[in-house]
C-alpha positions as protocol buffer text, in pm:
chain_id: "A"
residue {
  index: 1
  type: MET
  ca { x: 5 y: 4 z: -17 }
}
residue {
  index: 2
  type: LEU
  ca { x: 292 y: 236 z: 92 }
}
residue {
  index: 3
  type: TYR
  ca { x: 410 y: 188 z: -288 }
}
residue {
  index: 4
  type: VAL
  ca { x: 119 y: 301 z: -391 }
}
residue {
  index: 5
  type: VAL
  ca { x: 120 y: 610 z: -244 }
}
residue {
  index: 6
  type: VAL
  ca { x: 439 y: 655 z: -329 }
}
residue {
  index: 7
  type: TRP
  ca { x: 399 y: 615 z: -713 }
}
residue {
  index: 8
  type: SER
  ca { x: 117 y: 797 z: -686 }
}
residue {
  index: 9
  type: VAL
  ca { x: 305 y: 1131 z: -524 }
}
residue {
  index: 10
  type: LEU
  ca { x: 548 y: 1043 z: -765 }
}
residue {
  index: 11
  type: ALA
  ca { x: 337 y: 1111 z: -1030 }
}
residue {
  index: 12
  type: VAL
  ca { x: 118 y: 1353 z: -917 }
}
residue {
  index: 13
  type: ALA
  ca { x: 451 y: 1598 z: -873 }
}
residue {
  index: 14
  type: ALA
  ca { x: 592 y: 1529 z: -1182 }
}
residue {
  index: 15
  type: PHE
  ca { x: 265 y: 1597 z: -1357 }
}
residue {
  index: 16
  type: ALA
  ca { x: 240 y: 1920 z: -1190 }
}
residue {
  index: 17
  type: SER
  ca { x: 609 y: 2036 z: -1264 }
}
residue {
  index: 18
  type: SER
  ca { x: 541 y: 1933 z: -1632 }
}
residue {
  index: 19
  type: LEU
  ca { x: 252 y: 2141 z: -1633 }
}
residue {
  index: 20
  type: PHE
  ca { x: 422 y: 2434 z: -1482 }
}
residue {
  index: 21
  type: VAL
  ca { x: 750 y: 2424 z: -1683 }
}
residue {
  index: 22
  type: LEU
  ca { x: 492 y: 2440 z: -1976 }
}
residue {
  index: 23
  type: TRP
  ca { x: 334 y: 2718 z: -1853 }
}
residue {
  index: 24
  type: THR
  ca { x: 622 y: 2948 z: -1749 }
}
residue {
  index: 25
  type: ARG
  ca { x: 848 y: 2862 z: -2063 }
}
residue {
  index: 26
  type: PRO
  ca { x: 602 y: 2719 z: -2298 }
}
residue {
  index: 27
  type: PHE
  ca { x: 733 y: 2621 z: -2684 }
}
residue {
  index: 28
  type: GLN
  ca { x: 760 y: 2841 z: -2954 }
}
residue {
  index: 29
  type: PHE
  ca { x: 894 y: 2831 z: -3299 }
}
residue {
  index: 30
  type: LYS
  ca { x: 1153 y: 3090 z: -3414 }
}
residue {
  index: 31
  type: ASP
  ca { x: 1086 y: 3362 z: -3611 }
}
residue {
  index: 32
  type: GLN
  ca { x: 1374 y: 3412 z: -3801 }
}
residue {
  index: 33
  type: GLY
  ca { x: 1724 y: 3299 z: -3810 }
}
residue {
  index: 34
  type: ALA
  ca { x: 1897 y: 2961 z: -3841 }
}
residue {
  index: 35
  type: GLY
  ca { x: 1921 y: 2675 z: -3594 }
}
residue {
  index: 36
  type: PRO
  ca { x: 1635 y: 2399 z: -3404 }
}
residue {
  index: 37
  type: ASP
  ca { x: 1300 y: 2518 z: -3367 }
}
residue {
  index: 38
  type: TYR
  ca { x: 1297 y: 2418 z: -2993 }
}
residue {
  index: 39
  type: ARG
  ca { x: 1372 y: 2506 z: -2608 }
}
residue {
  index: 40
  type: PRO
  ca { x: 1481 y: 2264 z: -2393 }
}
residue {
  index: 41
  type: SER
  ca { x: 1181 y: 2325 z: -2165 }
}
residue {
  index: 42
  type: ALA
  ca { x: 1015 y: 2113 z: -2392 }
}
residue {
  index: 43
  type: GLY
  ca { x: 1263 y: 1847 z: -2359 }
}
residue {
  index: 44
  type: VAL
  ca { x: 1235 y: 1870 z: -2015 }
}
residue {
  index: 45
  type: ALA
  ca { x: 806 y: 1909 z: -1987 }
}
residue {
  index: 46
  type: GLY
  ca { x: 822 y: 1579 z: -2222 }
}
residue {
  index: 47
  type: ALA
  ca { x: 1049 y: 1387 z: -1998 }
}
residue {
  index: 48
  type: LEU
  ca { x: 860 y: 1506 z: -1654 }
}
residue {
  index: 49
  type: MET
  ca { x: 546 y: 1357 z: -1855 }
}
residue {
  index: 50
  type: THR
  ca { x: 687 y: 1058 z: -1947 }
}
residue {
  index: 51
  type: ILE
  ca { x: 790 y: 985 z: -1530 }
}
residue {
  index: 52
  type: ALA
  ca { x: 457 y: 1085 z: -1450 }
}
residue {
  index: 53
  type: ILE
  ca { x: 315 y: 810 z: -1687 }
}
residue {
  index: 54
  type: LEU
  ca { x: 539 y: 581 z: -1549 }
}
residue {
  index: 55
  type: ALA
  ca { x: 528 y: 613 z: -1198 }
}
residue {
  index: 56
  type: LEU
  ca { x: 104 y: 591 z: -1261 }
}
residue {
  index: 57
  type: VAL
  ca { x: 133 y: 266 z: -1447 }
}
residue {
  index: 58
  type: ILE
  ca { x: 385 y: 112 z: -1163 }
}
residue {
  index: 59
  type: ALA
  ca { x: 157 y: 279 z: -872 }
}
residue {
  index: 60
  type: LEU
  ca { x: -164 y: 84 z: -1081 }
}
residue {
  index: 61
  type: THR
  ca { x: -6 y: -246 z: -1071 }
}
residue {
  index: 62
  type: VAL
  ca { x: 181 y: -314 z: -771 }
}
């Protein structure tokens, strides 16, 4: 039971962190210039969302 709570808290924290990153540093395309059209925050938010989904799956299967 404790593992379910721990994994659920981790999932909620990662999801909230992902939303916070997306809200404070939103993804934007570059208007002009060369180079990639992304911000590192998009990668961070994606990684946090992946952690949230994995933690939720683990919490539901433990």
